[in-house]
């Protein structure tokens, strides 16, 4: 037990070692204060000669006088006492202890008992403190314990339950990181710490490490954001990259000026680089925008454009850089408080702007000329405008409707192919597979290793420190087989892309035919609506005058209402078909079909479309065949190559070696099964392919039979139906006016003529739909 004097003691420990104020706070952690103090003194002595280290001071751990009571446990046991009772007695005698309460009316006070001042003045009072034993005797405390003056700890600091002593170091005329590196080398080599004791480095060095970690995140984010904003400003990755080149050019100047001024890299310098990167791109923006402006005005000679642009923008570029650099100049030459933070930041910005301005006026025009003259290859399957759509579409209406010269449908198909998200997704999938073919020759990651093994002895019987590089390769033929698989998958996706375009063109064409059919049907019913409306009005008037009966009146009105209902149904169906057309074309503008004449489509040969389906089926076959070949390549061994060098402190030159090995598939049961699976998949697909080919042939035969049926209906109308319909209307009108037939006979004749025309429209629609299905093989 330790009894500490209560009188105030002056503590002489510099605030330097508090762990936050010093440049480097070397914290020694452990449990025993004596060992900690010893190791702290060793560290203090070892690092005093480190260049740049000044104000090395150790935290004071001793100096407070104490009365130290060390119990003799054997004597305490012989007397039948225990330590807790002795502790309570000492605390009661010298510090006081509450033993009860004193009441004065409604007030209550604690009653504290302790020795008076005369009996608790010095160490003799503690030694002569009598203790009662169970036998009834009283013995002095000095019989049970060793009591003496000692020097106790002035301060006990703890971190994470471990005691700590701090050695503080300030840095002068040198950067903080290199000083800490030297200190760490000395501590690691010269100071041997017992188990459970370790060293940590804090102070401003700890702040430096945390700031470096934040900069490692902030700088990449700043660079990415600068590039994104440049891309938004120019709308071009090429131009954004040209302006982005100012960043490495400015970094050159920032580093150069730090070296010229003999300033170390610090956190403030890192912040200066972030600010510099944002300012440096301004010059590039000014220059590139003027180049684009001159090009827009019609200047075609690139050399003349660059000379004029750089001449025109020399003054603005210099002004932009000078304004920012001069703003940081007072910070660069500052010598007041805080100058150690301001100088690196301002030096980086000024130096970076100086080199960025010079190099931007030289490098940026060269990059602009190089990239402008270089022909940019566009993706093979990327569709850019309507003309390209029509040229690249082997299935467009130039195939099916060129004989009818239907430019309106051509335009709708082109818009659908250019706007439809499904087609764009299929196009991107083709591009993805095209890029995937380039990954066939990808290799495993290279293994770089360092090893130290005491069993690995060199010729001087000293363990080697080995550095090596290891790489694994598959058998060379495997990469070629993988390339064939990817190429066949690419061709399959391309063939599927062509079929998707076929299907979209078919859907647009069929919807277009439906709308044209409904517009023709609407035209016919509008004529009947006006006719029956007149009949209804006339019948109503005659009934009021008594010239006709009630049956004729309600019949005329019923026919009129029926035609009105039919027109409403046609309008609803037409809106539904327009919605389908909008969903296929997916254009922002309003779409209107102006064609009101429905005609039978001319017959065309569908060999071209059939070739696309055959290409798809063959491409799937190639995929399975190449996958089978790739599985067979698994029987071949893998190749391992390893090169390494070893060295130790006793060797004048490195020892090297290499090894080449084969990974042989000894346990090959899984490989056999995988090969069989691939073979069965190929055989299964061959059967499905033959089934698909039979379906195509049967489908063509079926549609040709349907065409013959609808062709007969069209031939009937062209030869007889049209003339009969016109003749029926002509005779019925003349006979009704002359009174040869009554109203009901006239209505019957009118319906017969109308039925012939409606059936003709239906036959034309079905013929065209069947022709489209046959043309695009919609099975």
XYZ file of C-alpha atoms in Angstrom:
779
model
C 0.000 0.000 0.000
C 1.231 3.491 -0.805
C 0.463 6.606 1.251
C 1.091 9.764 -0.791
C 1.839 13.112 0.890
C -0.828 15.687 0.239
C 1.397 18.770 0.009
C 1.621 20.254 -3.562
C 4.653 19.162 -5.582
C 5.929 20.992 -8.660
C 6.048 18.634 -11.640
C 8.816 19.294 -14.150
C 7.642 17.729 -17.320
C 7.565 19.618 -20.546
C 4.224 19.843 -22.309
C 6.212 18.602 -25.282
C 5.699 14.939 -24.424
C 1.949 15.068 -23.957
C 1.556 13.114 -27.160
C -0.049 15.920 -29.126
C 2.240 18.950 -28.992
C 5.580 17.338 -29.918
C 6.583 16.539 -33.482
C 7.288 12.915 -32.513
C 5.937 11.299 -29.352
C 7.654 7.927 -28.844
C 5.276 6.062 -26.547
C 6.640 3.021 -24.687
C 3.855 0.741 -23.437
C 4.039 -1.931 -20.754
C 3.106 -2.615 -17.124
C 6.182 -2.152 -14.927
C 7.083 1.523 -14.511
C 10.702 0.708 -13.684
C 11.214 -1.221 -16.936
C 9.349 1.459 -18.878
C 11.563 4.198 -17.426
C 14.697 2.179 -18.205
C 13.696 1.613 -21.840
C 12.618 5.223 -22.226
C 16.058 6.397 -21.044
C 17.707 4.003 -23.505
C 15.608 5.421 -26.359
C 16.359 8.982 -25.259
C 20.078 8.306 -25.241
C 20.003 6.434 -28.576
C 18.152 9.058 -30.605
C 19.866 12.215 -29.371
C 22.381 12.048 -32.202
C 19.767 11.633 -34.963
C 20.060 14.450 -37.484
C 17.188 16.891 -37.126
C 16.078 15.594 -33.702
C 16.048 18.310 -31.042
C 14.424 18.955 -27.642
C 14.546 15.263 -26.756
C 12.935 14.952 -23.345
C 11.531 12.026 -21.373
C 8.413 12.068 -19.253
C 9.276 12.181 -15.530
C 8.053 9.077 -13.700
C 9.446 9.511 -10.187
C 9.934 12.283 -7.623
C 6.953 12.285 -5.245
C 7.932 11.264 -1.643
C 5.710 8.533 -0.259
C 5.328 6.436 2.904
C 5.519 2.887 1.605
C 3.934 0.030 3.595
C 5.097 -3.465 2.593
C 3.195 -6.162 4.533
C 4.849 -9.282 5.922
C 2.184 -11.809 5.079
C 3.641 -14.655 7.179
C 3.546 -12.567 10.385
C 0.033 -11.347 9.580
C -1.070 -14.959 9.236
C 0.577 -16.005 12.546
C -1.273 -13.259 14.405
C -4.574 -14.250 12.741
C -5.098 -10.950 10.938
C -5.889 -10.125 7.323
C -4.653 -7.396 5.011
C -8.065 -5.849 4.340
C -8.571 -5.099 8.042
C -5.113 -3.513 8.224
C -5.867 -1.365 5.194
C -9.149 -0.215 6.753
C -7.347 0.676 9.985
C -4.642 2.697 8.232
C -7.280 4.492 6.095
C -9.398 5.227 9.202
C -6.414 6.534 11.199
C -4.853 8.807 8.587
C -7.551 9.565 6.012
C -10.648 9.158 8.126
C -13.664 6.936 7.698
C -17.386 7.319 8.221
C -18.567 5.260 11.204
C -22.065 6.630 11.730
C -24.409 9.640 11.615
C -25.046 12.606 13.942
C -28.505 14.172 14.075
C -29.237 17.792 15.032
C -32.942 18.258 14.734
C -33.802 17.488 11.129
C -30.174 17.774 10.027
C -27.966 14.730 9.589
C -24.152 14.668 9.438
C -21.615 11.915 8.786
C -19.433 11.086 11.787
C -15.830 10.657 10.556
C -13.149 9.209 12.836
C -9.372 9.623 12.416
C -6.277 10.360 14.481
C -5.629 13.882 15.573
C -2.960 15.989 13.891
C -0.355 15.270 16.538
C -0.546 11.502 15.947
C -0.494 11.513 12.132
C 2.387 13.863 11.474
C 5.285 11.697 10.243
C 6.345 8.147 9.512
C 6.879 7.256 13.190
C 3.200 7.796 13.828
C 2.451 5.231 11.132
C 5.007 2.757 12.513
C 3.663 3.095 16.075
C 0.053 2.625 15.058
C -1.199 -0.175 17.362
C -3.195 -3.024 15.931
C -5.451 -5.288 18.015
C -4.947 -9.036 17.508
C -7.552 -11.764 18.186
C -5.799 -12.716 21.465
C -6.551 -9.240 22.882
C -3.005 -7.891 22.664
C -1.971 -4.783 20.733
C 1.139 -4.665 18.605
C 2.626 -1.812 16.536
C 2.134 -1.863 12.767
C 5.948 -1.977 12.326
C 5.838 -5.598 13.596
C 3.621 -6.575 10.683
C 5.066 -4.523 7.807
C 8.146 -2.744 6.527
C 7.431 1.026 6.541
C 9.799 3.494 4.885
C 10.047 6.576 2.726
C 10.194 5.951 -1.088
C 10.055 8.065 -4.224
C 6.743 7.370 -5.987
C 5.655 8.029 -9.554
C 5.020 11.645 -10.446
C 2.542 10.674 -13.111
C 1.049 7.370 -14.232
C -0.354 7.512 -17.770
C -2.351 4.711 -19.360
C -3.549 3.932 -22.849
C -5.791 0.911 -23.453
C -5.101 -0.354 -19.890
C -1.283 -0.332 -20.496
C 1.057 1.999 -18.631
C 2.916 4.440 -20.824
C 6.009 6.628 -20.787
C 6.556 9.193 -23.558
C 9.790 10.418 -25.085
C 9.168 13.671 -26.941
C 11.225 14.853 -29.920
C 11.017 18.028 -31.978
C 12.335 18.207 -35.545
C 14.549 21.012 -36.830
C 15.883 21.621 -40.386
C 14.666 18.284 -41.682
C 11.402 16.680 -42.717
C 9.435 14.767 -40.128
C 9.115 11.482 -42.035
C 12.839 10.920 -42.577
C 13.618 11.714 -38.915
C 11.035 9.175 -37.756
C 12.429 6.616 -40.209
C 15.915 7.026 -38.686
C 14.493 6.821 -35.161
C 12.575 3.662 -36.023
C 15.746 2.024 -37.389
C 17.656 2.832 -34.202
C 14.866 1.688 -31.893
C 14.319 -1.551 -33.840
C 18.037 -2.445 -33.892
C 19.423 -1.144 -30.580
C 16.511 -1.315 -28.146
C 15.413 -4.775 -27.024
C 12.012 -4.709 -25.361
C 10.787 -7.545 -23.101
C 7.672 -9.475 -24.117
C 4.543 -7.422 -23.555
C 6.331 -4.094 -24.138
C 6.082 -2.186 -27.392
C 6.621 1.242 -28.944
C 4.217 3.525 -30.787
C 4.943 6.796 -32.588
C 2.503 9.639 -32.048
C 2.417 13.402 -31.880
C 2.463 15.360 -35.108
C 3.817 12.260 -36.875
C 0.566 10.474 -36.063
C -1.358 13.416 -37.491
C 0.861 13.224 -40.581
C -0.022 9.565 -41.133
C -3.746 10.156 -40.730
C -3.582 13.148 -43.093
C -1.656 11.052 -45.654
C -4.391 8.412 -45.470
C -7.038 11.065 -46.104
C -5.027 12.506 -48.999
C -4.770 9.023 -50.526
C -8.568 9.171 -50.842
C -9.039 12.888 -51.532
C -6.494 13.199 -54.390
C -7.927 10.383 -56.568
C -11.455 11.669 -55.960
C -10.363 15.196 -56.950
C -8.698 13.890 -60.121
C -11.759 11.854 -61.094
C -14.119 14.784 -60.451
C -11.930 17.106 -62.533
C -12.058 14.660 -65.450
C -15.836 14.211 -65.120
C -16.408 17.971 -65.116
C -14.130 18.357 -68.147
C -16.115 15.673 -69.948
C -19.362 17.468 -69.107
C -17.878 20.763 -70.328
C -16.642 19.452 -73.695
C -18.904 16.471 -74.257
C -15.901 14.574 -75.618
C -13.481 12.199 -73.905
C -10.775 13.114 -76.430
C -10.912 16.836 -75.635
C -11.251 16.159 -71.902
C -8.059 14.059 -71.994
C -6.211 16.809 -73.853
C -7.057 19.375 -71.179
C -6.414 16.770 -68.466
C -2.799 16.539 -69.666
C -2.174 19.854 -67.859
C -2.299 17.998 -64.537
C 0.931 15.968 -64.934
C 2.572 19.015 -66.521
C 1.696 21.127 -63.496
C 2.861 18.415 -61.073
C 6.338 18.650 -62.625
C 6.602 22.309 -61.685
C 5.276 21.792 -58.162
C 7.866 19.107 -57.411
C 10.667 21.119 -59.055
C 9.991 24.270 -57.013
C 9.817 22.288 -53.759
C 13.250 20.882 -54.557
C 14.681 24.291 -55.489
C 13.471 25.824 -52.225
C 14.623 22.770 -50.225
C 11.156 22.263 -48.785
C 10.000 18.763 -47.793
C 6.740 17.282 -49.031
C 4.113 17.837 -46.365
C 0.370 17.699 -45.983
C 0.047 21.364 -46.893
C 2.024 20.624 -50.069
C -0.422 17.789 -50.844
C -3.339 20.192 -50.422
C -1.488 22.595 -52.707
C -1.322 19.940 -55.407
C -5.105 19.467 -55.216
C -5.648 23.209 -55.619
C -3.056 23.294 -58.404
C -4.769 20.565 -60.431
C -8.024 22.497 -60.436
C -6.385 25.744 -61.522
C -4.036 24.203 -64.112
C -6.850 22.929 -66.364
C -8.165 26.472 -66.868
C -5.432 27.213 -69.412
C -6.325 24.113 -71.402
C -10.015 25.023 -71.399
C -9.259 28.510 -72.692
C -7.044 27.156 -75.498
C -9.185 24.209 -76.631
C -12.383 26.262 -76.689
C -10.707 28.809 -78.975
C -9.478 26.031 -81.288
C -13.053 24.748 -81.542
C -14.355 28.253 -82.181
C -11.908 28.791 -85.056
C -12.776 25.403 -86.519
C -16.470 26.226 -86.308
C -15.861 29.448 -88.225
C -14.539 27.421 -91.155
C -10.784 27.412 -90.697
C -9.741 24.069 -92.193
C -5.935 24.279 -92.250
C -4.926 22.680 -88.950
C -1.459 24.255 -88.718
C -2.839 27.721 -89.375
C -5.625 27.114 -86.849
C -3.169 26.099 -84.109
C -0.809 29.056 -84.765
C -3.632 31.564 -84.727
C -5.301 29.983 -81.702
C -2.142 29.944 -79.567
C -1.313 33.511 -80.604
C -4.801 34.763 -79.781
C -4.940 33.016 -76.425
C -1.363 33.642 -75.226
C -2.346 36.741 -73.262
C -5.480 35.214 -71.610
C -3.516 32.067 -70.700
C -0.713 34.098 -69.126
C -3.231 36.279 -67.295
C -5.102 33.246 -65.920
C -1.915 31.670 -64.568
C -0.353 34.926 -63.334
C -3.461 35.987 -61.409
C -3.516 32.734 -59.438
C 0.287 32.623 -58.942
C 0.520 36.220 -57.715
C -2.299 35.558 -55.272
C -0.171 32.855 -53.609
C 3.074 34.860 -53.705
C 2.700 36.474 -50.202
C 2.245 32.993 -48.717
C 5.363 31.705 -50.510
C 7.628 34.397 -49.003
C 5.941 34.497 -45.589
C 8.155 34.200 -42.489
C 5.591 34.848 -39.752
C 3.761 32.353 -37.600
C 2.308 29.562 -39.714
C 4.836 30.038 -42.521
C 5.854 26.379 -42.348
C 2.303 25.524 -43.493
C 1.874 28.321 -46.032
C 5.205 28.014 -47.846
C 4.850 24.464 -49.238
C 1.277 25.088 -50.380
C 2.079 28.344 -52.174
C 5.340 26.997 -53.634
C 3.533 24.022 -55.196
C 0.833 26.211 -56.761
C 3.234 28.828 -58.138
C 5.729 26.280 -59.494
C 2.997 24.123 -61.007
C 1.336 27.055 -62.754
C 4.696 28.210 -64.114
C 5.486 24.902 -65.855
C 1.862 24.157 -66.759
C 1.559 27.470 -68.592
C 4.758 26.955 -70.600
C 4.185 23.282 -71.377
C 0.476 23.749 -72.116
C 1.240 26.247 -74.875
C 3.638 23.688 -76.412
C 2.285 20.230 -75.604
C -1.453 20.884 -75.891
C -1.354 22.165 -79.531
C 0.752 19.115 -80.470
C -1.784 16.776 -78.862
C -4.642 18.608 -80.545
C -3.073 18.200 -83.966
C -2.196 14.549 -83.393
C -5.671 13.565 -82.178
C -7.508 15.674 -84.744
C -5.636 14.140 -87.677
C -6.026 10.595 -86.371
C -9.011 8.833 -87.849
C -11.226 7.539 -85.104
C -12.463 4.064 -85.901
C -16.121 3.651 -85.088
C -17.662 0.410 -83.818
C -18.587 -1.947 -86.581
C -22.144 -2.411 -85.451
C -22.910 0.988 -83.975
C -25.873 2.632 -85.690
C -25.494 6.390 -85.970
C -28.273 7.788 -88.127
C -31.206 6.909 -90.274
C -29.224 6.378 -93.453
C -26.889 3.941 -91.720
C -29.865 2.123 -90.328
C -31.340 1.587 -93.741
C -27.998 0.553 -95.254
C -27.145 -1.863 -92.438
C -30.622 -3.385 -92.293
C -30.748 -6.280 -94.777
C -34.284 -6.888 -93.667
C -35.759 -3.406 -93.994
C -38.592 -2.492 -96.270
C -36.163 -2.185 -99.167
C -36.418 -5.966 -99.137
C -40.130 -6.337 -98.582
C -41.679 -3.141 -99.919
C -39.297 -1.676 -102.469
C -41.776 -2.606 -105.147
C -44.418 -0.434 -103.456
C -42.070 2.511 -102.821
C -43.467 2.922 -99.262
C -41.150 5.639 -97.937
C -43.397 6.259 -94.904
C -42.949 2.708 -93.630
C -39.213 2.892 -94.392
C -38.996 5.948 -92.174
C -40.897 4.266 -89.310
C -38.705 1.161 -89.459
C -35.577 3.317 -89.457
C -36.795 5.252 -86.395
C -37.597 2.023 -84.567
C -34.155 0.595 -85.255
C -32.558 3.818 -84.086
C -34.623 4.336 -80.913
C -35.753 0.937 -79.655
C -34.036 0.118 -76.361
C -34.170 -3.604 -76.990
C -32.209 -3.229 -80.236
C -29.710 -0.951 -78.515
C -29.274 -3.538 -75.772
C -28.685 -6.248 -78.386
C -26.191 -3.978 -80.158
C -24.284 -3.415 -76.905
C -24.303 -7.154 -76.327
C -22.623 -7.622 -79.727
C -20.012 -5.032 -78.798
C -19.499 -6.773 -75.450
C -18.861 -10.097 -77.148
C -16.530 -8.382 -79.616
C -14.474 -7.013 -76.721
C -14.654 -10.376 -74.978
C -12.723 -11.994 -77.842
C -9.709 -9.902 -76.804
C -9.614 -11.617 -73.402
C -8.767 -15.047 -74.813
C -5.046 -14.514 -74.273
C -5.299 -13.297 -70.680
C -2.890 -14.854 -68.178
C -3.023 -15.503 -64.452
C -1.645 -12.882 -62.075
C 2.134 -12.852 -61.692
C 3.201 -14.000 -58.230
C 6.008 -11.841 -56.762
C 7.274 -13.151 -53.458
C 9.914 -12.620 -50.799
C 10.945 -15.387 -48.434
C 13.346 -15.929 -45.570
C 14.007 -19.461 -44.339
C 16.729 -20.371 -41.838
C 16.920 -23.808 -43.472
C 17.844 -22.174 -46.784
C 21.588 -21.623 -46.234
C 24.007 -20.145 -48.743
C 27.639 -21.167 -49.235
C 28.598 -19.037 -46.230
C 26.097 -20.920 -43.996
C 23.954 -17.776 -43.612
C 20.202 -17.922 -44.444
C 19.249 -16.391 -47.775
C 16.678 -13.665 -48.309
C 15.025 -14.742 -51.541
C 13.106 -12.548 -53.988
C 11.336 -14.348 -56.825
C 8.775 -14.087 -59.626
C 6.424 -16.923 -60.523
C 4.061 -17.197 -63.480
C 1.610 -19.895 -64.519
C 0.680 -20.494 -68.169
C -1.832 -22.832 -69.664
C -0.699 -24.983 -72.547
C -0.270 -22.679 -75.620
C -2.997 -24.411 -77.655
C -5.535 -23.662 -74.920
C -5.461 -19.942 -75.692
C -6.153 -20.569 -79.374
C -9.076 -22.840 -78.476
C -10.402 -20.173 -76.089
C -10.129 -17.581 -78.867
C -12.230 -19.771 -81.169
C -14.904 -20.167 -78.487
C -15.127 -16.409 -77.981
C -15.214 -15.746 -81.734
C -18.032 -18.253 -82.218
C -19.983 -16.690 -79.311
C -19.466 -13.292 -80.914
C -20.802 -14.548 -84.269
C -23.758 -16.131 -82.505
C -24.592 -12.848 -80.757
C -24.244 -10.948 -84.056
C -26.606 -13.371 -85.811
C -29.062 -13.028 -82.924
C -28.777 -9.234 -83.241
C -29.752 -9.470 -86.939
C -32.750 -11.640 -86.036
C -33.828 -9.121 -83.367
C -33.805 -6.420 -86.026
C -35.851 -8.701 -88.280
C -38.465 -9.167 -85.591
C -38.679 -5.462 -84.774
C -39.111 -4.568 -88.466
C -41.815 -7.221 -88.751
C -43.725 -5.860 -85.742
C -43.530 -2.276 -87.032
C -44.666 -3.373 -90.511
C -47.599 -5.422 -89.186
C -48.735 -2.600 -86.899
C -48.453 -0.175 -89.807
C -50.652 -2.451 -91.959
C -53.226 -2.653 -89.168
C -53.411 1.141 -88.893
C -53.750 1.566 -92.674
C -56.475 -1.096 -92.704
C -58.382 0.661 -89.890
C -58.101 4.016 -91.664
C -59.583 2.495 -94.864
C -62.307 0.801 -92.846
C -63.005 4.074 -91.076
C -63.276 5.850 -94.413
C -65.905 3.354 -95.601
C -67.941 3.583 -92.404
C -67.829 7.390 -92.444
C -69.490 7.270 -95.852
C -72.130 4.853 -94.513
C -72.587 7.042 -91.415
C -73.445 10.103 -93.473
C -75.769 8.006 -95.671
C -77.667 6.416 -92.781
C -77.878 9.719 -90.953
C -79.702 11.205 -93.928
C -81.969 8.153 -94.057
C -82.710 8.467 -90.350
C -83.583 12.158 -90.620
C -85.696 11.593 -93.731
C -87.576 8.648 -92.205
C -88.327 10.641 -89.086
C -89.727 13.502 -91.122
C -91.856 11.192 -93.287
C -93.218 9.481 -90.171
C -94.259 12.846 -88.742
C -96.072 13.660 -92.021
C -97.681 10.200 -92.125
C -95.949 9.219 -95.373
C -94.222 6.111 -93.857
C -94.697 3.670 -91.051
C -92.992 3.424 -87.685
C -90.979 0.306 -88.653
C -89.142 2.157 -91.401
C -88.340 4.981 -88.988
C -86.831 2.816 -86.234
C -84.961 0.626 -88.778
C -83.228 3.674 -90.263
C -82.371 4.978 -86.807
C -81.048 1.540 -85.713
C -78.751 1.313 -88.736
C -77.463 4.813 -88.061
C -76.697 4.015 -84.388
C -74.975 0.765 -85.362
C -72.662 2.549 -87.801
C -71.840 5.164 -85.143
C -70.932 2.400 -82.686
C -68.759 0.717 -85.293
C -66.896 3.980 -85.932
C -66.246 4.355 -82.191
C -64.843 0.806 -82.046
C -62.585 1.498 -85.024
C -61.272 4.651 -83.340
C -60.479 2.758 -80.126
C -58.716 -0.009 -82.055
C -56.726 2.570 -84.003
C -55.548 4.235 -80.783
C -54.482 0.845 -79.434
C -52.460 0.138 -82.578
C -50.816 3.560 -82.340
C -49.801 2.754 -78.746
C -48.193 -0.451 -79.994
C -46.390 1.543 -82.694
C -45.159 4.082 -80.107
C -43.815 1.280 -77.896
C -41.911 -0.187 -80.842
C -40.471 3.065 -82.205
C -39.951 4.750 -78.787
C -39.567 8.209 -80.342
C -40.271 11.495 -78.582
C -42.206 13.079 -81.423
C -45.800 12.271 -82.334
C -46.220 9.609 -85.015
C -49.007 9.772 -87.631
C -49.634 7.325 -90.463
C -50.732 9.348 -93.489
C -51.223 6.496 -95.956
C -54.957 5.724 -96.482
C -54.612 3.260 -99.332
C -54.168 -0.381 -98.501
C -52.712 -2.495 -101.292
C -51.501 -6.087 -101.463
C -47.772 -6.426 -100.976
C -45.733 -7.834 -103.800
C -44.154 -11.233 -103.370
C -40.452 -11.326 -102.639
C -37.915 -14.104 -102.185
C -37.153 -14.826 -98.509
C -33.782 -16.477 -99.086
C -31.980 -13.474 -97.582
C -33.892 -13.657 -94.318
C -33.593 -17.431 -94.243
C -29.832 -17.043 -94.493
C -29.857 -15.047 -91.241
C -31.626 -17.845 -89.400
C -29.232 -20.379 -90.916
C -26.303 -18.208 -89.848
C -27.637 -18.173 -86.285
C -28.137 -21.936 -86.191
C -24.662 -22.544 -87.622
C -23.113 -20.114 -85.133
C -24.671 -22.019 -82.227
C -23.243 -25.229 -83.676
C -19.799 -23.633 -83.847
C -20.083 -22.571 -80.202
C -20.761 -26.122 -79.045
C -18.046 -27.566 -81.292
C -15.425 -25.094 -80.060
C -16.462 -25.636 -76.454
C -15.939 -29.376 -76.954
C -12.469 -28.710 -78.375
C -11.696 -26.442 -75.424
C -12.735 -29.153 -72.963
C -10.355 -31.571 -74.696
C -7.545 -29.058 -74.133
C -7.897 -29.699 -70.389
C -6.013 -32.952 -70.960
C -2.890 -30.921 -71.672
C -0.581 -29.866 -68.813
C -0.165 -26.335 -67.444
C 3.272 -24.707 -67.425
C 4.802 -23.072 -64.335
C 7.873 -20.807 -64.610
C 9.710 -19.553 -61.496
C 12.788 -17.290 -61.319
C 14.352 -16.248 -58.005
C 17.420 -14.536 -56.540
C 18.848 -14.893 -53.037
C 21.279 -12.750 -51.069
C 22.534 -12.223 -47.535
C 24.859 -9.816 -45.793
C 27.883 -12.059 -46.302
C 27.596 -12.447 -50.090
C 29.068 -9.984 -52.554
C 26.704 -11.011 -55.346
C 23.251 -12.540 -55.568
C 22.597 -16.225 -56.081
C 19.900 -16.979 -58.627
C 17.958 -19.941 -59.868
C 14.882 -20.894 -61.863
C 12.499 -23.775 -62.234
C 10.068 -24.871 -64.927
C 7.319 -27.334 -64.110
C 4.263 -28.987 -65.609
C 0.880 -29.377 -63.913
C -0.199 -32.784 -65.255
C -3.891 -33.810 -64.992
C -3.310 -37.113 -63.192
C -6.770 -37.200 -61.590
C -8.703 -36.901 -64.828
C -12.115 -38.370 -64.025
C -13.656 -34.900 -63.820
C -12.076 -33.909 -67.137
C -13.519 -37.031 -68.808
C -16.998 -36.205 -67.526
C -16.781 -32.568 -68.632
C -15.712 -33.660 -72.122
C -18.641 -36.073 -72.321
C -21.035 -33.343 -71.186
C -19.780 -31.001 -73.915
C -20.113 -33.771 -76.522
C -23.684 -34.585 -75.450
C -24.593 -30.893 -75.583
C -23.339 -30.750 -79.159
C -25.334 -33.835 -80.140
C -28.446 -32.454 -78.449
C -28.092 -29.180 -80.300
C -27.693 -30.960 -83.642
C -31.065 -32.588 -83.106
C -32.645 -29.277 -82.122
C -31.076 -27.621 -85.150
C -32.585 -30.192 -87.503
C -35.923 -29.687 -85.761
C -35.687 -25.905 -86.283
C -34.851 -26.377 -89.966
C -37.889 -28.650 -90.388
C -40.047 -26.053 -88.626
C -38.827 -23.375 -91.028
C -39.665 -25.515 -94.067
C -43.083 -26.429 -92.700
C -43.773 -22.825 -91.784
C -42.941 -21.612 -95.299
C -45.227 -24.258 -96.814
C -48.070 -23.324 -94.454
C -47.797 -19.599 -95.164
C -47.633 -20.186 -98.912
C -50.919 -22.129 -98.680
C -52.497 -19.277 -96.707
C -51.273 -16.816 -99.320
C -52.939 -18.849 -102.037
C -56.233 -18.738 -100.123
C -56.111 -14.948 -99.633
C -54.914 -14.468 -103.220
C -58.052 -16.219 -104.439
C -60.180 -13.780 -102.427
C -58.262 -10.849 -103.952
C -58.611 -12.261 -107.446
C -62.353 -12.679 -106.934
C -62.715 -9.043 -105.884
C -60.606 -7.741 -108.734
C -62.507 -9.819 -111.336
C -66.067 -9.822 -109.999
C -66.506 -8.361 -106.523
C -65.573 -4.768 -107.261
C -67.817 -4.596 -110.340
C -70.690 -6.309 -108.504
C -70.441 -3.910 -105.572
C -70.459 -0.866 -107.845
C -73.329 -2.271 -109.922
C -75.420 -3.102 -106.842
C -75.037 0.451 -105.512
C -75.819 1.986 -108.884
C -78.989 -0.073 -109.476
C -80.181 0.253 -105.887
C -79.879 4.046 -105.915
C -81.737 4.361 -109.232
C -84.508 1.907 -108.290
C -85.077 3.494 -104.864
C -85.357 6.988 -106.368
C -87.825 5.739 -108.996
C -89.858 3.894 -106.367
C -89.253 0.467 -107.852
C -87.978 -0.899 -104.492
C -88.932 0.012 -100.969
C -86.665 1.183 -98.160
C -85.931 -2.282 -96.795
C -84.859 -3.607 -100.186
C -82.607 -0.599 -100.616
C -80.995 -1.159 -97.182
C -80.416 -4.818 -98.035
C -78.715 -3.934 -101.324
C -76.548 -1.331 -99.595
C -75.397 -3.834 -96.988
C -74.533 -6.430 -99.670
C -72.334 -3.931 -101.523
C -70.666 -2.789 -98.280
C -69.989 -6.376 -97.186
C -68.102 -7.048 -100.419
C -65.811 -4.035 -99.799
C -65.230 -4.885 -96.110
C -64.373 -8.492 -96.976
C -61.957 -7.185 -99.568
C -60.213 -4.991 -96.949
C -59.971 -7.970 -94.593
C -58.530 -10.134 -97.362
C -55.900 -7.505 -98.215
C -54.914 -7.157 -94.524
C -54.637 -10.910 -93.992
C -52.708 -11.278 -97.240
C -50.222 -8.587 -96.180
C -49.842 -9.996 -92.651
C -49.215 -13.475 -94.070
C -46.772 -12.047 -96.586
C -44.888 -10.298 -93.787
C -44.816 -13.467 -91.651
C -43.474 -15.405 -94.604
C -40.986 -12.716 -95.505
C -39.534 -12.469 -91.971
C -40.098 -16.126 -91.058
C -42.109 -15.275 -87.972
C -42.352 -18.815 -86.620
